[in-house]
Amino acid sequence: MQTIHEQFVQTAEVMQGKTLFERPDQADISFARMRDMVERLAGALTALGVAPGDRVAVQVEKSPEAIALYLAVLQVGAIFLPLNTAYTGAEIDYFIGDAAPRLFVCDPAQAQAHAHRASATLAVETLGAFADGSLMERAAQAEPRADRHPCAPQDRAAILYTSGTTGRSKGAVLTHGNLASNTEALLDCWRFTADDRLIHALPIFHTHGLFVAANMALVAGATMIFLTRFDAEEAIGLMERATVLMGVPTFYTRLLKSSSLNRETTGGMRLFVSGSAPLLAEDHRAFTERTGHKILERYGMTETCMIASNPYEGDRIPGAVGMALPGISIRIADRDTGAELPQGEIGLIEVKGPNVFEGYWNMPEKTASEFRDDGFFITGDLGMIGPDGYLRIVGRDKDLVISGGYNVYPKEVEQAIDGLPGVMESAVIGLPHPDLGEAVTAIVVPRSDDLDPDSIRAALADSLARFKQPKRVILAEALPRNVMGKVQKAELRKTHAGLYLGTGA
Ligand code: MCA
Ligand code: AMP
């Protein structure tokens, strides 16, 4: 196995002056320049005392330099820990406490807010969106390092935090083998080559934008049209110079809203990929009608990278996520016994293969409870495999909301709301939303009369990232419960189904 860093170096050797990053308002960056940046950053990391196995936590705006930092961390054998830019100080406290990184890199604008974190064991540096910040200054002065720490497939490459059903975030530990094997499988399945020009409009602190989109371009030698955020009109305008778009379903909902989306504007594109949340079958069909392209939907998870994909050649079926990627096994299992179910029956989706993570950071018991004895990982998604062999996701066994491609665990939001004065209890649910797919919504039972929805939302601002905060708060006298006393979230979802769709509350 070659690590993603090793493959990038090899590709850069061949590509040299070819553009890796193309940006609307800034200079292009070639493969050769990127390689130089990675080597300098590797030198800076070593000078800062970052050793193999150390965690490097990074909460920075999207930039080519942030990708270079990721590669430099892999080069020196350290563990990359990217953090959503929306996370609040309180959330960062938890991640740093849990992962105990050697280095924390933040945006220069946040330097003051994070200065107190610096200690004998934790260095704090900055990196801005315009190659600014203390880390790039160090890199400019550093002795570039071309040598690399030798890494085996089972060595740790990254930790990605995902919230959990208990309300406590878990760090999914991904190995070099996980990342390299998944990229190899995707390059092959989606026929992705150096000739591709990828519209990259996803954030780079999650699997989709970093380990799917960026890794594929870095290894294949493709060019990324690198956008700081997704704007449908901008993306359509770029399509005549691009070949591939990878996005969450909200990208496609927004593209469909634009009158400029048609066969002509998308004519030069060869592939549209969707994932991270369910793509509405009606959006899939509408997209084909408007553009002639069939969106390729795939399925993945932070813990497993990509699991399944519709075929490149062959039918891309609306509402289905396709077949297991090469080398990966999927089975549908009985929730309680773990026994494999016959074809056509609905059960838990379980997965095994080189893509499956090592486990949760510092949580051996939690890790053990999510694996079967024979090594299959329990995804918590419910699905079935039809006679056509395609996997279809039909629901979730885990209490999870996916808003615009971001996961929000209701438990975490409920704990924050229940901790507010004047709140008796709360239930957080996802309701159908025309743009985000699902919108985080809180049903709150007040203890006192002076509690109002706006004050609850305002009170959460410092503790929860913006995308986790409820879009609406509904006050209620009581929560519906079953005879066992369990809150009936399905009933709440039914009662409020039309809240964001303009079809009643
Ligand atoms: C932004 N806001 C959101 C979201 N994004 N609220 C809920 N859910 C969201 N996803 C809030 C902002 O804080 C702001 O709130 C308001 O919505 C408008 O913000 P804006 O900047 O206009 O939003 P945007 O830039 O248009 O972003 C929407 C987005 C973005 C394009 C859907 O969230 C996005 O890029 N999502 C992709 C997430 C992703 O990469 N997921 C992959 C995870 P206010 O106005 O109140 O301040 S990896 C994964 O899931 C697995 C492995 C997989 O299979 O890929
Ligand atoms: P995350 O933990 O952020 O990696 O999100 C993983 C979850 O996203 C999966 O367990 C699924 O519930 C969901 N997901 C990803 N891709 C799809 C898809 N194509 N269709 C439906 N759900 C998806």
Coordinates of C-alpha atoms and ligand atoms in Angstrom, one line a residue:
M1 CA 0.0 0.0 0.0
Q2 CA 1.1 3.5 -0.7
T3 CA -0.3 6.2 1.5
I4 CA -2.3 9.1 0.0
H5 CA 0.7 11.3 0.7
E6 CA 3.1 8.9 -1.2
Q7 CA 0.6 8.7 -4.1
F8 CA 0.4 12.5 -4.2
V9 CA 4.2 12.9 -4.4
Q10 CA 4.4 10.3 -7.2
T11 CA 1.6 12.1 -9.1
A12 CA 3.2 15.5 -8.5
E13 CA 6.4 14.2 -10.0
V14 CA 4.6 13.4 -13.2
M15 CA 2.3 16.4 -13.3
Q16 CA 4.8 19.1 -12.3
G17 CA 3.5 22.4 -13.6
K18 CA -0.1 21.2 -14.2
T19 CA -2.7 23.1 -12.2
L20 CA -4.0 21.3 -9.1
F21 CA -6.0 24.2 -7.7
E22 CA -7.9 26.7 -9.8
R23 CA -9.7 29.4 -7.9
P24 CA -12.0 32.2 -9.1
D25 CA -10.1 35.2 -7.6
Q26 CA -6.7 33.8 -6.7
A27 CA -3.7 32.5 -8.5
D28 CA -3.6 28.9 -9.7
I29 CA -1.5 26.4 -7.7
S30 CA 0.4 23.7 -9.6
F31 CA 1.2 20.2 -8.4
A32 CA 4.9 21.1 -8.1
R33 CA 4.1 24.2 -6.0
M34 CA 1.8 22.1 -3.8
R35 CA 4.5 19.5 -3.3
D36 CA 6.9 22.3 -2.2
M37 CA 4.3 23.6 0.2
V38 CA 3.7 20.2 1.7
E39 CA 7.5 19.6 2.2
R40 CA 7.9 23.0 3.9
L41 CA 4.9 22.4 6.1
A42 CA 6.3 19.0 7.0
G43 CA 9.5 20.8 8.0
A44 CA 7.5 23.3 10.1
L45 CA 5.6 20.5 11.8
T46 CA 8.8 18.7 12.8
A47 CA 10.2 22.0 14.1
L48 CA 7.1 22.4 16.2
G49 CA 7.8 19.0 17.8
V50 CA 5.0 17.1 16.0
A51 CA 6.1 13.4 16.1
P52 CA 4.6 10.3 14.5
G53 CA 1.3 9.4 16.2
D54 CA 0.7 13.0 17.5
R55 CA -2.7 14.5 16.7
V56 CA -2.8 17.8 14.7
A57 CA -6.2 19.5 15.2
V58 CA -7.2 21.9 12.5
Q59 CA -10.1 24.4 12.4
V60 CA -9.4 26.6 9.5
E61 CA -11.2 28.1 6.4
K62 CA -11.0 26.1 3.2
S63 CA -7.8 26.7 1.3
P64 CA -5.1 24.8 -0.7
E65 CA -2.8 25.4 2.2
A66 CA -5.2 23.5 4.5
I67 CA -5.0 20.6 2.1
A68 CA -1.2 20.9 2.0
L69 CA -1.2 20.8 5.8
Y70 CA -3.3 17.6 5.7
L71 CA -0.7 16.0 3.4
A72 CA 2.2 17.2 5.5
V73 CA 0.6 15.6 8.6
L74 CA 0.4 12.3 6.8
Q75 CA 4.0 12.7 5.6
V76 CA 5.4 13.0 9.1
G77 CA 3.2 10.1 10.4
A78 CA 1.0 12.3 12.6
I79 CA -2.8 12.0 12.8
F80 CA -4.9 14.7 11.0
L81 CA -7.9 15.9 13.0
P82 CA -10.0 18.4 11.0
L83 CA -12.8 20.3 12.7
N84 CA -15.9 22.0 11.3
T85 CA -15.4 25.8 11.2
A86 CA -18.9 26.1 12.7
Y87 CA -17.9 24.5 16.0
T88 CA -18.0 26.8 19.0
G89 CA -15.4 27.3 21.7
A90 CA -17.3 24.9 24.0
E91 CA -17.2 22.2 21.3
I92 CA -13.5 22.7 20.6
D93 CA -12.8 22.4 24.3
Y94 CA -14.2 18.9 24.2
F95 CA -12.3 17.8 21.1
I96 CA -9.0 19.1 22.4
G97 CA -9.6 17.5 25.8
D98 CA -10.5 14.2 24.2
A99 CA -7.9 14.0 21.5
A100 CA -5.0 15.7 23.3
P101 CA -3.4 17.1 20.1
R102 CA 0.2 18.2 20.0
L103 CA -0.7 21.1 17.7
F104 CA -3.9 23.1 17.2
V105 CA -4.2 25.2 14.0
C106 CA -6.9 27.9 13.9
D107 CA -7.9 30.8 11.8
P108 CA -5.9 34.0 12.4
A109 CA -9.1 35.8 13.4
Q110 CA -9.6 33.3 16.2
A111 CA -6.0 33.4 17.5
Q112 CA -6.9 35.5 20.5
A113 CA -9.9 33.3 21.4
H114 CA -7.7 30.2 21.4
A115 CA -4.4 31.7 22.8
H116 CA -5.3 30.3 26.3
R117 CA -5.0 26.7 24.9
A118 CA -1.2 27.0 24.3
S119 CA 0.8 25.0 26.8
A120 CA 3.9 22.9 27.1
T121 CA 2.2 20.0 25.4
L122 CA 0.0 22.0 22.9
A123 CA 1.3 24.4 20.4
V124 CA -1.2 26.9 18.8
E125 CA -0.6 28.2 15.3
T126 CA -2.7 30.0 12.7
L127 CA -3.6 29.5 9.1
G128 CA -5.8 31.8 7.1
A129 CA -7.7 31.4 3.8
F130 CA -5.1 33.6 1.9
A131 CA -2.0 31.7 2.9
D132 CA -1.6 34.0 5.9
G133 CA -1.0 33.1 9.5
S134 CA 1.9 32.0 11.7
L135 CA 2.1 28.4 10.3
M136 CA 2.8 29.6 6.7
E137 CA 5.4 32.0 8.1
R138 CA 7.1 29.0 9.8
A139 CA 6.8 27.0 6.6
A140 CA 8.5 29.7 4.6
Q141 CA 11.5 29.6 6.9
A142 CA 11.5 25.8 7.5
E143 CA 13.9 23.4 5.9
P144 CA 11.7 21.5 3.4
R145 CA 11.5 17.8 4.2
A146 CA 11.3 15.3 1.4
D147 CA 11.7 12.2 3.7
R148 CA 8.6 10.6 5.1
H149 CA 7.7 8.5 8.1
P150 CA 7.0 5.0 6.8
C151 CA 3.4 4.1 7.3
A152 CA 1.7 0.7 7.2
P153 CA -1.9 0.2 6.2
Q154 CA -3.0 -0.2 9.8
D155 CA -1.3 3.0 11.0
R156 CA -3.5 5.9 12.0
A157 CA -4.0 8.7 9.5
A158 CA -6.9 10.7 10.8
I159 CA -9.5 11.2 13.5
L160 CA -12.9 12.6 12.5
Y161 CA -15.4 13.4 15.2
T162 CA -19.0 12.3 14.7
S163 CA -21.7 13.0 17.3
G164 CA -23.2 10.0 18.9
T165 CA -26.6 8.8 20.1
T166 CA -25.4 9.3 23.7
G167 CA -24.8 13.0 23.0
R168 CA -21.0 12.6 23.3
S169 CA -19.0 13.0 20.2
K170 CA -16.8 10.0 19.1
G171 CA -13.5 10.3 17.3
A172 CA -13.5 7.8 14.4
V173 CA -9.9 6.7 13.8
L174 CA -9.2 6.1 10.2
T175 CA -6.0 4.4 9.0
H176 CA -3.8 5.0 5.9
G177 CA -5.2 1.7 4.5
N178 CA -8.8 3.0 4.9
L179 CA -8.1 6.2 2.9
A180 CA -5.8 4.6 0.3
S181 CA -8.1 1.6 -0.4
N182 CA -11.2 3.8 -0.7
T183 CA -9.6 6.3 -3.0
E184 CA -8.4 3.5 -5.3
A185 CA -11.9 1.9 -5.4
L186 CA -13.6 5.2 -6.2
L187 CA -11.1 6.2 -8.9
D188 CA -11.8 2.9 -10.7
C189 CA -15.5 2.9 -10.2
W190 CA -16.1 6.5 -11.3
R191 CA -13.4 6.4 -14.1
F192 CA -11.8 9.4 -12.5
T193 CA -8.5 10.4 -14.2
A194 CA -6.0 13.2 -14.7
D195 CA -8.2 14.5 -17.5
D196 CA -10.9 15.4 -14.9
R197 CA -11.7 18.9 -13.7
L198 CA -13.6 18.6 -10.5
I199 CA -15.9 21.4 -9.1
H200 CA -14.9 21.2 -5.5
A201 CA -17.5 23.2 -3.5
L202 CA -17.7 21.0 -0.3
P203 CA -16.1 21.8 3.0
I204 CA -12.8 20.0 3.6
F205 CA -13.3 19.0 7.3
H206 CA -15.5 15.9 6.5
T207 CA -15.1 12.7 4.6
H208 CA -17.0 13.8 1.5
G209 CA -14.9 16.9 0.7
L210 CA -11.5 15.6 1.9
F211 CA -11.3 11.8 1.7
V212 CA -13.6 11.5 -1.4
A213 CA -13.2 14.6 -3.5
A214 CA -9.8 16.0 -2.6
N215 CA -8.0 12.6 -2.3
M216 CA -9.2 11.5 -5.7
A217 CA -7.9 14.6 -7.4
L218 CA -4.6 14.6 -5.5
V219 CA -3.9 10.9 -6.5
A220 CA -5.3 11.0 -10.0
G221 CA -3.5 14.2 -11.0
A222 CA -6.8 16.0 -11.7
T223 CA -7.5 19.8 -11.4
M224 CA -9.8 21.0 -8.7
I225 CA -11.9 24.2 -9.3
F226 CA -11.7 25.1 -5.6
L227 CA -14.7 27.1 -4.3
T228 CA -15.0 28.2 -0.7
R229 CA -18.7 27.5 -0.7
F230 CA -21.5 26.2 -3.0
D231 CA -23.3 28.7 -5.1
A232 CA -25.6 27.1 -7.7
E233 CA -25.2 29.9 -10.3
E234 CA -21.5 30.0 -10.0
A235 CA -21.3 26.2 -10.3
I236 CA -23.4 26.2 -13.4
G237 CA -21.2 28.9 -14.9
L238 CA -18.2 26.8 -14.3
M239 CA -19.6 23.6 -15.8
E240 CA -18.4 24.3 -19.3
R241 CA -14.8 24.1 -18.0
A242 CA -15.4 21.2 -15.7
T243 CA -16.1 17.4 -16.0
V244 CA -17.3 16.3 -12.5
L245 CA -19.3 17.7 -9.6
M246 CA -19.5 15.9 -6.2
G247 CA -22.2 17.2 -3.8
V248 CA -24.7 16.7 -1.1
P249 CA -28.4 16.5 -2.2
T250 CA -28.9 20.2 -1.2
F251 CA -26.5 21.1 -4.1
Y252 CA -28.9 19.3 -6.5
T253 CA -32.1 20.8 -5.0
R254 CA -30.5 24.3 -5.5
L255 CA -29.2 23.5 -9.0
L256 CA -32.7 22.4 -10.0
K257 CA -34.1 25.8 -8.8
S258 CA -31.9 27.6 -11.3
S259 CA -33.3 28.4 -14.8
S260 CA -29.8 28.2 -16.2
L261 CA -29.6 24.4 -15.5
N262 CA -30.1 22.7 -18.9
R263 CA -28.6 20.4 -21.4
E264 CA -26.4 23.1 -22.9
T265 CA -24.9 24.4 -19.6
T266 CA -24.1 20.9 -18.4
G267 CA -23.1 19.5 -21.8
G268 CA -19.4 19.3 -21.1
M269 CA -19.8 17.5 -17.8
R270 CA -19.4 13.7 -17.6
L271 CA -20.4 13.0 -14.0
F272 CA -22.6 14.3 -11.2
V273 CA -22.2 12.5 -7.9
S274 CA -24.5 12.8 -4.8
G275 CA -24.1 11.5 -1.3
S276 CA -24.0 12.2 2.5
A277 CA -27.8 12.2 2.7
P278 CA -30.7 10.7 0.7
L279 CA -31.2 12.2 -2.7
L280 CA -35.0 12.6 -3.5
A281 CA -35.9 10.3 -6.3
E282 CA -38.0 13.1 -7.8
D283 CA -34.8 15.4 -7.8
H284 CA -32.9 12.5 -9.5
R285 CA -35.6 12.2 -12.2
A286 CA -36.0 16.0 -12.6
F287 CA -32.2 16.4 -13.1
T288 CA -32.2 13.8 -15.9
E289 CA -35.1 15.5 -17.6
R290 CA -33.5 18.9 -17.5
T291 CA -29.9 17.9 -18.3
G292 CA -29.9 14.4 -19.8
H293 CA -27.5 13.4 -16.9
K294 CA -28.3 10.7 -14.4
I295 CA -26.9 11.6 -11.0
L296 CA -24.7 8.8 -9.6
E297 CA -25.8 8.3 -6.0
R298 CA -23.4 6.7 -3.5
Y299 CA -23.5 5.8 0.2
G300 CA -20.9 6.3 2.9
M301 CA -20.2 7.1 6.5
T302 CA -17.4 8.7 8.4
E303 CA -16.5 5.4 10.0
T304 CA -16.4 3.5 6.7
C305 CA -15.5 6.0 4.0
M306 CA -17.5 5.1 0.9
I307 CA -19.4 1.8 1.0
A308 CA -21.6 1.5 -2.1
S309 CA -22.2 3.2 -5.4
N310 CA -24.5 3.2 -8.4
P311 CA -22.6 2.0 -11.4
Y312 CA -20.7 4.3 -13.8
E313 CA -21.8 2.1 -16.7
G314 CA -25.2 0.6 -16.1
D315 CA -28.4 1.8 -14.5
R316 CA -28.2 4.6 -11.9
I317 CA -31.5 4.0 -10.1
P318 CA -33.3 6.8 -8.3
G319 CA -33.7 5.9 -4.6
A320 CA -31.0 3.3 -4.6
V321 CA -27.3 3.6 -3.6
G322 CA -26.0 0.8 -5.8
M323 CA -23.7 -2.1 -5.1
A324 CA -20.7 -2.5 -2.7
L325 CA -17.5 -1.0 -3.9
P326 CA -14.7 -3.6 -4.8
G327 CA -13.3 -5.4 -1.8
I328 CA -16.2 -4.4 0.5
S329 CA -18.9 -6.7 1.8
I330 CA -22.4 -5.5 2.7
R331 CA -25.0 -7.6 4.4
I332 CA -28.5 -6.9 5.8
A333 CA -28.8 -8.2 9.3
D334 CA -31.5 -8.8 11.9
R335 CA -31.3 -6.0 14.4
D336 CA -31.2 -8.2 17.5
T337 CA -29.5 -11.4 16.5
G338 CA -27.2 -10.1 13.8
A339 CA -28.2 -13.0 11.5
E340 CA -28.1 -12.2 7.8
L341 CA -31.6 -11.7 6.4
P342 CA -32.8 -13.1 3.1
Q343 CA -32.8 -10.9 0.0
G344 CA -35.6 -8.4 0.0
E345 CA -36.0 -8.1 3.7
I346 CA -35.3 -4.9 5.6
G347 CA -32.7 -4.9 8.3
L348 CA -29.5 -3.2 9.5
I349 CA -26.9 -2.5 6.9
E350 CA -23.6 -4.0 8.0
V351 CA -20.3 -3.6 6.3
K352 CA -16.8 -5.2 6.3
G353 CA -13.7 -4.4 4.3
P354 CA -10.5 -2.4 4.1
N355 CA -12.6 0.8 4.3
V356 CA -13.8 0.2 7.8
F357 CA -12.2 2.3 10.5
E358 CA -10.1 1.0 13.4
G359 CA -12.5 2.2 16.1
Y360 CA -13.4 5.2 18.3
W361 CA -10.6 7.1 19.9
N362 CA -10.3 6.1 23.6
M363 CA -13.7 4.3 23.5
P364 CA -13.0 0.5 23.4
E365 CA -16.4 -0.4 24.7
K366 CA -18.3 1.8 22.3
T367 CA -16.2 0.4 19.5
A368 CA -16.9 -3.2 20.5
S369 CA -20.6 -2.6 20.7
E370 CA -20.7 -1.4 17.1
F371 CA -19.0 -4.4 15.6
R372 CA -20.3 -7.9 15.3
D373 CA -18.0 -10.8 16.4
D374 CA -17.1 -11.6 12.7
G375 CA -15.9 -8.0 12.1
F376 CA -18.9 -6.5 10.4
F377 CA -19.5 -2.9 11.4
I378 CA -23.1 -2.0 12.2
T379 CA -23.9 1.2 10.3
G380 CA -27.2 2.0 12.1
D381 CA -28.8 2.5 8.7
L382 CA -31.8 0.4 7.7
G383 CA -31.8 -1.0 4.2
M384 CA -32.7 -3.8 1.8
I385 CA -31.1 -5.4 -1.2
G386 CA -33.6 -6.0 -4.1
P387 CA -33.6 -8.7 -6.7
D388 CA -31.6 -6.3 -8.9
G389 CA -28.8 -6.4 -6.4
Y390 CA -29.0 -2.7 -5.6
L391 CA -28.9 -1.5 -2.0
R392 CA -31.7 0.8 -0.9
I393 CA -31.6 2.8 2.3
V394 CA -35.0 2.8 3.8
G395 CA -34.4 4.6 7.1
R396 CA -32.2 4.8 10.2
D397 CA -32.1 2.8 13.3
K398 CA -30.1 5.6 15.0
D399 CA -31.7 8.8 16.1
L400 CA -30.0 11.1 13.7
V401 CA -31.0 14.2 11.6
I402 CA -29.1 15.0 8.4
S403 CA -29.3 18.7 7.6
G404 CA -27.8 19.8 4.3
G405 CA -25.4 16.8 4.6
Y406 CA -24.3 17.6 8.2
N407 CA -25.2 15.0 10.8
V408 CA -26.9 16.3 14.0
Y409 CA -27.6 13.9 16.8
P410 CA -30.8 14.9 18.6
K411 CA -29.4 13.8 22.0
E412 CA -26.7 16.4 21.9
V413 CA -29.2 19.2 21.1
E414 CA -31.7 17.9 23.7
Q415 CA -29.0 17.9 26.4
A416 CA -28.2 21.5 25.6
I417 CA -31.8 22.6 25.7
D418 CA -32.6 20.6 28.8
G419 CA -29.8 22.4 30.6
L420 CA -31.4 25.8 30.0
P421 CA -33.3 27.4 32.9
G422 CA -37.1 27.1 32.6
V423 CA -37.0 24.0 30.5
M424 CA -38.7 20.8 31.7
E425 CA -37.8 18.6 28.8
S426 CA -37.3 18.5 25.0
A427 CA -37.4 16.3 22.0
V428 CA -35.4 17.1 18.9
I429 CA -36.5 15.8 15.5
G430 CA -35.7 16.2 11.8
L431 CA -38.6 17.5 9.7
P432 CA -38.7 17.6 5.9
H433 CA -37.1 20.8 4.6
P434 CA -37.2 21.9 0.9
D435 CA -33.6 23.0 0.9
L436 CA -31.8 21.1 3.6
G437 CA -33.6 17.8 3.3
E438 CA -34.2 17.7 7.0
A439 CA -34.3 20.6 9.4
V440 CA -33.4 20.3 13.1
T441 CA -36.5 21.1 15.1
A442 CA -37.1 21.2 18.9
I443 CA -40.3 20.5 20.7
V444 CA -39.8 22.0 24.2
V445 CA -41.9 21.6 27.3
P446 CA -41.4 24.7 29.5
R447 CA -41.3 24.7 33.2
S448 CA -42.3 28.3 33.4
D449 CA -44.4 30.8 31.4
D450 CA -41.7 33.2 30.5
L451 CA -39.9 30.9 28.1
D452 CA -40.2 31.7 24.5
P453 CA -38.7 30.0 21.3
D454 CA -36.4 32.9 20.5
S455 CA -34.8 33.0 23.9
I456 CA -34.2 29.2 23.7
R457 CA -32.5 29.6 20.2
A458 CA -30.4 32.5 21.4
A459 CA -29.3 30.6 24.5
L460 CA -27.9 27.8 22.4
A461 CA -25.7 30.1 20.3
D462 CA -22.6 29.7 22.3
S463 CA -22.8 26.0 23.0
L464 CA -23.8 24.5 19.6
A465 CA -22.6 24.9 16.1
R466 CA -25.0 26.9 14.0
F467 CA -26.0 23.9 11.8
K468 CA -27.0 22.0 15.0
Q469 CA -29.2 24.7 16.3
P470 CA -33.0 24.2 15.8
K471 CA -34.4 26.1 12.9
R472 CA -37.6 26.3 14.8
V473 CA -38.6 25.7 18.5
I474 CA -42.1 24.7 19.2
L475 CA -43.5 24.9 22.8
A476 CA -45.7 22.1 24.0
E477 CA -47.5 21.2 27.1
A478 CA -46.2 17.6 27.1
L479 CA -44.3 15.2 24.9
P480 CA -46.2 12.1 23.5
R481 CA -45.0 8.9 25.2
N482 CA -45.8 5.2 24.8
V483 CA -46.7 3.0 27.6
M484 CA -43.0 2.4 28.4
G485 CA -42.6 6.2 28.8
K486 CA -40.5 6.5 25.7
V487 CA -41.0 9.7 23.7
Q488 CA -42.8 9.0 20.4
K489 CA -40.7 10.9 17.9
A490 CA -42.5 9.3 15.0
E491 CA -45.7 10.9 16.2
L492 CA -44.0 14.3 16.6
R493 CA -42.6 14.0 13.1
K494 CA -46.1 13.2 11.8
T495 CA -47.7 16.1 13.6
H496 CA -45.3 18.7 12.4
A497 CA -44.5 17.2 9.0
G498 CA -45.6 20.3 7.0
L499 CA -43.8 22.9 9.1
Y500 CA -41.2 23.9 6.5
L501 CA -43.1 22.8 3.5
G502 CA -45.9 25.4 3.8
T503 CA -48.5 22.8 4.3
G504 CA -49.4 23.5 7.9
A505 CA -47.8 23.1 11.3
Ligands
MCA1 C1 -25.4 26.3 6.7 N1 -26.4 26.5 7.6 C2 -27.0 25.3 7.9 C3 -26.3 24.3 7.1 N2 -25.3 25.0 6.4 N3 -28.0 25.0 8.7 C4 -28.4 23.7 8.8 N4 -27.8 22.7 8.0 C5 -26.7 23.0 7.2 N5 -26.1 22.1 6.5 C6 -26.9 27.7 8.2 C7 -25.9 28.8 8.4 O1 -25.3 28.7 9.6 C8 -26.8 30.0 8.2 O2 -27.5 30.2 9.4 C9 -27.7 29.6 7.1 O3 -27.9 28.2 7.3 C10 -27.4 29.9 5.7 O4 -26.0 29.7 5.6 P1 -25.3 29.6 4.2 O5 -23.9 30.0 4.4 O6 -26.0 30.4 3.2 O7 -25.3 28.1 3.9 P2 -24.7 27.5 2.7 O8 -23.3 28.0 2.5 O9 -25.6 27.7 1.5 O10 -24.5 26.0 3.1 C11 -25.5 25.0 2.9 C12 -24.8 23.8 2.4 C13 -23.6 23.5 3.3 C14 -24.3 24.0 1.0 C15 -25.8 22.7 2.3 O11 -24.1 23.2 4.6 C16 -22.7 22.4 2.9 O12 -21.8 22.5 2.1 N6 -23.0 21.1 3.3 C17 -22.2 20.0 3.0 C18 -21.9 19.2 4.3 C19 -21.0 18.1 4.0 O13 -19.9 18.2 3.3 N7 -21.3 16.9 4.5 C20 -20.5 15.7 4.3 C21 -20.2 15.0 5.6 P3 -27.9 31.6 9.9 O14 -28.5 32.3 8.7 O15 -28.9 31.3 10.9 O16 -26.7 32.2 10.3 S1 -19.4 13.5 5.3 C22 -20.7 12.4 5.2 O17 -21.8 12.7 5.5 C23 -20.5 11.0 4.8 C24 -19.2 10.3 5.0 C25 -20.8 10.9 3.3 O18 -21.5 9.9 2.9 O19 -20.4 11.8 2.6
AMP2 P1 -21.6 10.8 8.6 O1 -21.7 10.1 9.9 O2 -21.6 12.3 8.6 O3 -20.5 10.2 7.9 O4 -23.0 10.4 7.9 C1 -23.2 9.1 7.5 C2 -24.6 8.8 7.3 O5 -25.1 9.6 6.2 C3 -25.0 7.4 6.9 O6 -25.0 6.6 8.0 C4 -26.3 7.6 6.3 O7 -27.3 7.6 7.3 C5 -26.2 8.9 5.6 N1 -25.9 8.8 4.1 C6 -24.8 8.9 3.5 N2 -25.0 8.8 2.1 C7 -26.3 8.5 2.0 C8 -27.1 8.3 0.9 N3 -26.7 8.3 -0.4 N4 -28.4 8.1 1.1 C9 -28.9 8.1 2.3 N5 -28.2 8.3 3.4 C10 -26.9 8.6 3.3

